[in-house]
Amino acid sequence: MFRYSTFALALVVSALCAGAEDLLVLQDLSGRQGGRLVYAQRSEPKTFNPIFAADSVSREAIGMMMADLVHINRYTQRTEPALAKSWTVSPDGRRYALELRRGIRFSDGQPFSADDVVFSFRVYLDTALDSPQRDLLMPGGKPIVVKKVGDCRVEFDLPVRYAAAERLFDGFAILPRHLLEPAYKTGKLAEAWGLRTPPAAITGLGPFRLKQNIPGQRLVLERNPYYWKADKNGIRLPYLNEVDLTQAGSEDMQVLRFESGESDVIRRVGAHDFAVLEKESRRRGYTVSDLGPGMEYTSLYFNLDPAAGRPGFLRRRSFRQAVSTAIDRNALVRLVYGGHAAPLGTPVPPGNKAWVDASLRPPVPSVSAARALLSSGGFKWSGGNLLDPAGKRVEFSIITSAGNDDRVQMATLIQADLKELGIQVDVVPLEFRSLLDRVLRTHQFDTALMSMADGDADPNPDMNTWMSDGGNHLWNTAEKSPSMPWEAEIDRLMRQQMTVPDYARRKKMYDLVQQILMEHMPLVPLVSPDILVGAKRNLGNFRPALMDHYTLWNIEELYWRELRTGERP
Amino acid sequence: MRYAARRLLHSLVLLIGVSLLSFLFANLAPGDYFSAMQTDPRISAETIAGLRARAGLDQPLPVRYAGWAESMLRGDFGYSLAYNSPVAPLVWERIRATLLLTGTATFVAWLLAIPLGIWSAAHYGGWRDHALNAALSLLLAVPDLVLAIVLLAGAVETGWLPVGGITSPGWDIMDAAARLRDILSHLALPAGVLVLGMLPVLTRHVRAGMLEALRSPFALNARAQGIPRRRLLFHHLLPAAANPLVSLFGFSLGTLLSASLLVEVVTGWPGLGPLFLDAIMGRDFALVLAVVMLSTALLAAGNLAADLLLYRLDPRIRVQ
Amino acid sequence: MMRDLRRFWPPLVLLAAFHAAVVLAGFLAPYDYAEQHRDFPYAPPSRIHLVHLRPYAESPDGKSYPIEFLVHGRLFGVRPPGVVFLLGTDGSGRDVFSRLLYGGRVSLLTGLAAALLSLVLGTALGTIAGFFGGWPDQLLMRGGELMMALPWFYLLLAVRAFLPLHISAVEAFALLIAIIGGIGWVRPARLVRGVVLAGRENGFVQAARGFGAGSPYLIRRHVLPLTFPVVLTQATVLIPQYILAEVTLSFLGLGVGEPVPSWGNMLAEARQYHTIVEHTWLLAPAIAIVPLLLGFLLLADALSGQQVST
């Protein structure tokens, strides 16, 4: 009865963006319906609130229940239509007009319209809320202006020209105004959609909706019957009836659950665990694959803040270049990752296919070349120990995250490499937030071995990493303006590439940024680990990708080739 | 009774002391809940500052403490930043699983330790004693976490036990017997790890206490009177050896909430462990403090129980 | 007190052998603890076979090389390019046997010294609490509960942030011992207190008190001996626990730093699933602790032991 009345209500209200249902038909997709997929997450989602969720596990779950206007295909790394079926860009590149899909509904059956879009972006942009996503909508420091122009049409005005701005829409979940506006008006939006919210009160436009939540144990998602994609045979997606997100507790447990068959898919396996899984794969009925290096890059960052009181040799280019030359990256790849990684010659990882400057090769490790570099920089040796031009013994520490065995091992290998140059290196593993505090706030460190990831395969979201006033400018987060001419040059190039729409020209500028970085070496790029994934052999349309979420990004397309016994079709 | 009432008062002071010092410690530790966001190039420093202000982290320590105390009195136990929710419901949801695990493990461990310790003492110096000691030394030498992974690897290899969790999918449609079997099969592995971890310490103390009792003139006397060995060991000597065991038992009770935290994480048991570990690493301080406060209360209660028991067992003791 | 001296010999010999092995690590170990054989990560233990009564070690590449004795100041070794790994290698190709010997230095010292500190503190405070009762008892026992309940993790992080990045080996040792031993006195203290509570009411203690014996004398002469078995038993469980506790501090950046080995950080590497199923030899430190613990246990037995009448 209840369903009927809401349906009737919906008919009245849906004058907003009505019309025949605008399904997105995927012409080369087929599969069969039914079945349940079990996926062991590392820990439990902490919230279902897309506005405030900051941890990757929560976002993993939210991603299955929500949809965005324009989506980045994780496999091709290109944008494709989602809730917006098309868009146009004004000649000056600052106005985006998005045509929304007609006649589609939220997972509770309520119709979707331009009002929901406007509401969503009002929330994300609200300065009183401080959503962690807000800054993405502030290119050049000013907010994007969102306007409804008709029931199924929205316009976005950018404050500045911003290349590839349609990529910004990826990941901005469109929220149901009918459910969240009351909480927004009473200032209770942060508490909304917590773990204890009843499943019926959480709704989205994604392929699944929440069915049951058993805290600390598992989350059961069921198919959203209103989902707006269909395959070539006209079957409405998703294929799967249910997704079980169980909570493993640790990475080891994720591996164990996958190996024992209790979890159907695994992503981001460690290299050594991968070797174990690979051996068992035939017997256990799953496949594992190495997708090659992803978007993560591990580097050694030097502390270049002159006010931090750290040794002066860190700020000598010849020293940094010598360190880079002496490090045997291939040994890191072989010993730490069992070969499942790529040595780096630029901080843009090879997984970022469109933007990496492939001409920047990792240096051939050479002690003699490193010695020559040091000599040319005025360094000397005495009794096997390296002395800086001021005659002081060269000794420094590498801090890294104690919770990450791979990085600690890398630091130990680098320590041994640099010993060959007469450099005394101390490896200091620190708890993660203590490490961040030193690198970002107190600057009490010499070098830090850290991993960063290109979240989007575009340079723009990484502005904060390379701009001298950026918060992620790890070699010196204190400076507000470039303190060195090459930093000024990077700033100029980054600002310029942000506004140029033409890919080829942007690429040239970004290549130049990478070349400047490698010439001055504020960081030594080391390795980029491969993305190692696995899934039951029986899982159809499984297309793991180099971008987050790697395995389940196309969860609506996944299906079981043969249903397991006892499962309803 | 007056004694117990006074102890209760002391425990209250203890709780306040613990909460004050915990606030101080957390304040001294580098980083806060929001510092991990700083590594995301897509989030600006202004936004993080705004989030901090919303969470009240920019307030001075006394103000934050007052806010927490008020929330404590309301029964909320503070506000979790990671979950955007009061802490109390989060903790209550998981505390049962933890108590089920530690309660079972503690019970089984004592059940095994007492006869093993007595047996070992009765065969003092013989090969059986040595063999048991060697086995217990091995258990002491292997960290719990390694032991857990060894057992987990065995479970995966043989498929005898499920790996992690407390119930299987499809729990909703099981009947009562199947549910019991399901829970027990999930419980076996983490409880086993805990039992094996507790066993050496307990057995050693039982053994030492028994040896001490066996050496007393009273034991010689009793033997001379022809009291049967088993009866002598269990009825006469065990109570005589009980004193340190009672204190130890108090600890067992007192650590019911904290003993299993790491084992839970490693074996995927959905109790307080994973919640607590995430919170402590993530500086979700209210959640940390809630678990700390609960385990402090339990610790005080366990020790009180031990003292009362000590008094009952040994009337010579006058506990003021 | 009649003690059977023969009971002392086996544990003493065992413990002496252990400590000697560790002290002589530089001689007994075929390699330096930091030496990386990068071509042989996770190499399994070398096979040793005899040819005409001469031992040969099989390198991971399948070739055999004769083992030579007393060369380059080491007890034994193999001429390069041959290698000999009695207990295999770790992920960086470092010889586990050599690291085990060197690592024992850190571990035995911290384990023993920290346990000693805990026991001395615990016995002293437990005796005071049990003997005097009243407010000292309440204060000390509630203080103990405070010690056990506090989130030390955060304080230790703060301490780490306050210290300079590079901590010398001696400073690291002192820190380890002070932290591990200083926090761990509560359990022994409570056990000792329980025994003292009962013991001070003993006939002979009361009698001595009646003769006008002062508290220090009573404690030393009559009460402390009662706590002996409990303290010894605690020692046998605390030493291994403290050897392993060092790992936790390494996580905070307060342990001994790479590449210096300790049994704790060697086992931390072994705490991963792939190690347990593929690289079992990395668990060697856990096995090595066992005879050591047995030695301590036998020693404790001998120390507390008159003959037992069973």
Coordinates of C-alpha atoms in Angstrom, one line a residue, chain C:
Chain C
M1 CA 68.2 -24.0 53.8
M2 CA 69.5 -27.2 52.2
R3 CA 69.8 -26.8 48.5
D4 CA 70.7 -29.5 46.1
L5 CA 73.6 -27.9 44.2
R6 CA 73.5 -30.5 41.4
R7 CA 70.2 -28.9 40.3
F8 CA 71.9 -25.7 39.5
W9 CA 74.4 -27.1 37.0
P10 CA 72.2 -27.8 33.9
P11 CA 70.4 -24.5 33.8
L12 CA 73.6 -22.5 34.6
V13 CA 75.5 -24.3 31.8
L14 CA 72.6 -23.8 29.4
L15 CA 72.3 -20.1 30.2
A16 CA 76.0 -19.6 30.1
A17 CA 76.2 -21.2 26.7
F18 CA 73.5 -18.9 25.5
H19 CA 75.0 -15.8 26.7
A20 CA 78.4 -16.8 25.5
A21 CA 77.1 -17.5 22.0
V22 CA 75.5 -14.0 22.0
V23 CA 78.6 -12.3 23.3
L24 CA 80.8 -14.1 20.8
A25 CA 78.4 -13.4 17.9
G26 CA 81.2 -11.6 16.1
F27 CA 83.1 -14.8 16.0
L28 CA 80.4 -17.4 15.7
A29 CA 78.3 -15.7 13.0
P30 CA 79.6 -16.2 9.5
Y31 CA 78.3 -12.8 8.3
D32 CA 77.8 -9.3 9.6
Y33 CA 74.2 -8.7 10.7
A34 CA 73.7 -5.9 8.1
E35 CA 75.3 -7.7 5.1
Q36 CA 72.8 -8.1 2.3
H37 CA 73.1 -10.9 -0.2
R38 CA 70.7 -9.2 -2.6
D39 CA 70.8 -12.2 -5.0
F40 CA 69.4 -14.5 -2.4
P41 CA 66.3 -13.0 -0.7
Y42 CA 64.3 -15.5 1.3
A43 CA 66.8 -18.2 0.7
P44 CA 65.9 -21.4 2.6
P45 CA 68.5 -22.8 5.0
S46 CA 71.6 -24.1 3.2
R47 CA 71.9 -27.8 2.8
I48 CA 75.1 -29.1 4.4
H49 CA 76.5 -32.4 3.3
L50 CA 79.7 -34.2 3.9
V51 CA 82.1 -35.3 1.2
H52 CA 85.1 -37.3 2.4
L53 CA 84.3 -36.0 5.9
R54 CA 84.6 -32.4 4.8
P55 CA 81.4 -30.4 5.1
Y56 CA 80.1 -28.6 2.1
A57 CA 77.4 -25.9 1.9
E58 CA 75.0 -25.8 -1.0
S59 CA 74.3 -22.3 -2.2
P60 CA 70.8 -21.3 -3.4
D61 CA 72.2 -21.5 -6.9
G62 CA 72.7 -25.2 -6.5
K63 CA 76.5 -25.2 -6.4
S64 CA 78.4 -26.6 -3.3
Y65 CA 81.3 -24.9 -1.6
P66 CA 83.5 -26.3 1.1
I67 CA 83.0 -24.8 4.6
E68 CA 86.2 -23.4 5.9
F69 CA 86.9 -22.9 9.6
L70 CA 88.6 -20.1 11.5
V71 CA 89.1 -17.8 8.5
H72 CA 88.9 -13.9 8.7
G73 CA 88.3 -14.1 12.4
R74 CA 85.1 -16.1 12.0
L75 CA 84.4 -19.6 13.2
F76 CA 83.3 -20.8 9.9
G77 CA 82.4 -19.5 6.4
V78 CA 82.4 -20.2 2.8
R79 CA 84.6 -18.5 0.2
P80 CA 82.6 -16.2 -2.2
P81 CA 80.7 -16.6 -4.4
G82 CA 79.5 -19.4 -2.2
V83 CA 77.3 -18.6 0.7
V84 CA 76.2 -20.5 3.8
F85 CA 72.9 -19.7 5.5
L86 CA 72.3 -22.1 8.4
L87 CA 68.9 -20.6 9.0
G88 CA 68.1 -19.1 5.6
T89 CA 67.9 -15.4 4.8
D90 CA 65.3 -12.7 5.2
G91 CA 63.7 -10.5 2.5
S92 CA 66.8 -8.4 2.1
G93 CA 69.1 -11.5 1.8
R94 CA 70.5 -11.1 5.3
D95 CA 71.7 -14.3 7.1
V96 CA 69.1 -15.2 9.7
F97 CA 71.6 -17.3 11.7
S98 CA 74.0 -14.3 12.1
R99 CA 71.2 -12.0 12.9
L100 CA 69.9 -14.4 15.5
L101 CA 73.3 -14.3 17.3
Y102 CA 73.7 -10.6 17.1
G103 CA 70.0 -10.0 17.9
G104 CA 70.3 -12.0 21.1
R105 CA 72.5 -9.2 22.5
V106 CA 69.7 -6.7 22.4
S107 CA 67.0 -9.1 23.4
L108 CA 68.7 -10.9 26.2
L109 CA 69.9 -7.6 27.7
T110 CA 66.5 -5.8 27.5
G111 CA 64.6 -8.9 28.5
L112 CA 66.7 -9.5 31.6
A113 CA 67.2 -5.9 32.7
A114 CA 63.6 -4.9 32.1
A115 CA 62.3 -7.9 34.0
L116 CA 64.7 -7.2 36.8
L117 CA 63.5 -3.6 37.0
S118 CA 59.9 -4.7 37.0
L119 CA 60.5 -7.3 39.7
V120 CA 62.5 -5.0 42.0
L121 CA 59.9 -2.3 41.7
G122 CA 57.0 -4.8 42.0
T123 CA 58.5 -6.6 45.0
A124 CA 59.3 -3.4 46.8
L125 CA 55.9 -1.8 46.2
G126 CA 54.0 -5.0 46.7
T127 CA 55.7 -5.7 50.0
I128 CA 55.1 -2.2 51.3
A129 CA 51.4 -2.3 50.2
G130 CA 50.9 -5.8 51.7
F131 CA 52.9 -5.3 54.9
F132 CA 51.6 -1.9 56.0
G133 CA 48.1 -2.1 54.5
G134 CA 45.9 1.0 55.0
W135 CA 46.5 4.0 52.8
P136 CA 49.9 2.9 51.4
D137 CA 48.1 -0.2 50.2
Q138 CA 45.3 1.7 48.7
L139 CA 47.5 4.3 47.1
L140 CA 49.9 1.8 45.6
M141 CA 47.3 -0.5 44.3
R142 CA 45.1 2.2 42.8
G143 CA 48.3 3.6 41.4
G144 CA 49.0 0.3 39.8
E145 CA 45.5 0.2 38.3
L146 CA 46.2 3.7 36.9
M147 CA 49.4 2.4 35.3
M148 CA 47.7 -0.5 33.7
A149 CA 44.7 1.6 32.4
L150 CA 46.4 4.6 30.9
P151 CA 46.8 4.9 27.1
W152 CA 50.6 4.8 27.2
F153 CA 50.7 4.7 23.5
Y154 CA 50.0 8.4 23.2
L155 CA 52.5 9.4 25.9
L156 CA 55.2 7.3 24.1
L157 CA 54.4 9.0 20.8
A158 CA 54.8 12.3 22.6
V159 CA 58.1 11.2 24.0
R160 CA 59.2 10.1 20.6
A161 CA 58.3 13.5 19.1
F162 CA 60.3 15.2 21.8
L163 CA 63.4 13.1 21.4
P164 CA 65.9 13.7 18.5
L165 CA 65.5 11.5 15.5
H166 CA 68.7 9.7 15.9
I167 CA 68.9 7.8 19.1
S168 CA 72.2 6.0 19.9
A169 CA 72.2 2.3 20.7
V170 CA 72.9 2.9 24.4
E171 CA 70.1 5.5 24.7
A172 CA 67.8 3.1 22.9
F173 CA 68.6 0.4 25.4
A174 CA 68.1 2.6 28.4
L175 CA 64.8 3.8 27.0
L176 CA 63.6 0.3 26.2
I177 CA 64.5 -1.0 29.7
A178 CA 63.0 2.0 31.5
I179 CA 59.8 1.9 29.6
I180 CA 59.1 -1.8 29.5
G181 CA 60.3 -2.4 33.0
G182 CA 58.8 0.8 34.4
I183 CA 55.3 0.1 33.2
G184 CA 55.3 -3.6 34.0
W185 CA 55.7 -3.7 37.8
V186 CA 51.9 -3.8 38.5
R187 CA 51.3 -7.5 38.1
P188 CA 54.2 -8.7 40.2
A189 CA 53.3 -6.1 42.8
R190 CA 49.8 -7.3 43.2
L191 CA 50.9 -10.9 43.4
V192 CA 53.5 -10.1 46.0
R193 CA 51.1 -8.0 47.9
G194 CA 48.7 -10.9 48.2
V195 CA 51.3 -13.2 49.5
V196 CA 52.5 -10.6 52.0
L197 CA 49.0 -9.9 53.2
A198 CA 48.7 -13.5 54.2
G199 CA 52.3 -13.8 55.4
R200 CA 52.4 -11.0 57.8
E201 CA 49.8 -12.7 59.9
N202 CA 51.9 -15.9 60.1
G203 CA 52.7 -17.1 63.6
F204 CA 56.4 -16.5 63.4
V205 CA 56.0 -13.0 62.0
Q206 CA 53.7 -12.1 64.8
A207 CA 56.0 -13.7 67.3
A208 CA 59.0 -11.8 66.0
R209 CA 56.9 -8.6 66.2
G210 CA 56.1 -9.5 69.8
F211 CA 59.8 -9.7 70.5
G212 CA 60.0 -6.1 69.4
A213 CA 61.4 -6.6 65.9
G214 CA 61.2 -3.5 63.7
S215 CA 59.4 -3.4 60.3
P216 CA 62.6 -3.4 58.2
Y217 CA 63.9 -6.4 59.9
L218 CA 60.6 -8.2 59.8
I219 CA 60.3 -7.5 56.1
R220 CA 63.8 -8.6 55.2
R221 CA 64.0 -11.6 57.5
H222 CA 60.5 -13.0 57.4
V223 CA 58.3 -11.5 54.7
L224 CA 60.5 -11.2 51.7
P225 CA 61.4 -14.9 51.7
L226 CA 57.7 -15.7 51.4
T227 CA 57.5 -13.8 48.2
F228 CA 60.3 -15.7 46.6
P229 CA 58.3 -18.3 44.6
V230 CA 55.9 -15.8 43.2
V231 CA 58.7 -13.5 42.2
L232 CA 60.7 -16.3 40.6
T233 CA 57.7 -17.5 38.7
Q234 CA 57.0 -14.0 37.5
A235 CA 60.6 -13.7 36.3
T236 CA 60.1 -16.8 34.1
V237 CA 57.1 -15.3 32.4
L238 CA 58.2 -11.7 32.2
I239 CA 61.5 -12.3 30.5
P240 CA 60.0 -13.8 27.3
Q241 CA 57.2 -11.2 27.4
Y242 CA 59.7 -8.4 27.6
I243 CA 61.9 -9.8 24.9
L244 CA 58.9 -9.6 22.6
A245 CA 57.6 -6.3 24.0
E246 CA 60.5 -4.5 22.3
V247 CA 58.6 -4.9 19.0
T248 CA 55.8 -2.7 20.1
L249 CA 58.3 0.0 20.9
S250 CA 60.0 -0.4 17.6
F251 CA 56.6 0.5 16.0
L252 CA 56.7 3.8 17.9
G253 CA 60.2 4.4 16.7
L254 CA 61.6 3.8 20.2
G255 CA 63.2 0.4 19.5
V256 CA 66.6 -0.4 18.2
G257 CA 66.9 0.9 14.6
E258 CA 67.6 -0.9 11.4
P259 CA 69.8 -2.7 10.5
V260 CA 70.5 -3.7 14.1
P261 CA 68.6 -7.0 14.7
S262 CA 66.7 -8.0 17.8
W263 CA 64.6 -11.1 18.3
G264 CA 61.6 -8.9 18.6
N265 CA 62.0 -7.1 15.3
M266 CA 63.1 -10.3 13.6
L267 CA 59.8 -11.9 14.7
A268 CA 57.9 -8.8 13.7
E269 CA 59.0 -9.4 10.1
A270 CA 57.8 -13.0 10.5
R271 CA 54.4 -12.0 11.6
Q272 CA 53.0 -12.0 8.1
Y273 CA 50.9 -14.6 6.4
H274 CA 53.4 -15.3 3.6
T275 CA 56.2 -15.9 6.1
I276 CA 54.2 -18.5 8.0
V277 CA 53.3 -20.5 4.9
E278 CA 56.4 -19.9 2.7
H279 CA 59.4 -18.6 4.7
T280 CA 59.1 -20.6 8.0
W281 CA 62.7 -20.2 8.9
L282 CA 62.1 -16.6 9.8
L283 CA 60.5 -17.9 13.0
A284 CA 63.9 -19.0 14.2
P285 CA 64.0 -16.5 17.0
A286 CA 60.9 -17.9 18.6
I287 CA 62.5 -21.4 18.6
A288 CA 65.7 -19.9 19.9
I289 CA 64.0 -18.4 22.9
V290 CA 62.6 -21.8 24.1
P291 CA 65.8 -23.4 25.5
L292 CA 66.6 -20.0 27.0
L293 CA 63.3 -20.0 28.8
L294 CA 63.7 -23.5 29.9
G295 CA 67.1 -22.6 31.4
F296 CA 65.5 -19.8 33.3
L297 CA 62.7 -22.0 34.5
L298 CA 65.1 -24.7 35.7
L299 CA 67.1 -22.1 37.4
A300 CA 64.0 -20.7 39.2
D301 CA 63.1 -24.2 40.3
A302 CA 66.6 -24.8 41.6
L303 CA 66.6 -21.5 43.5
S304 CA 63.3 -22.2 45.2
G305 CA 63.8 -25.9 45.6
Q306 CA 64.3 -28.1 48.5
Q307 CA 63.4 -31.6 47.6
V308 CA 59.8 -32.1 47.0
S309 CA 58.0 -34.9 48.7
T310 CA 55.5 -36.4 46.4

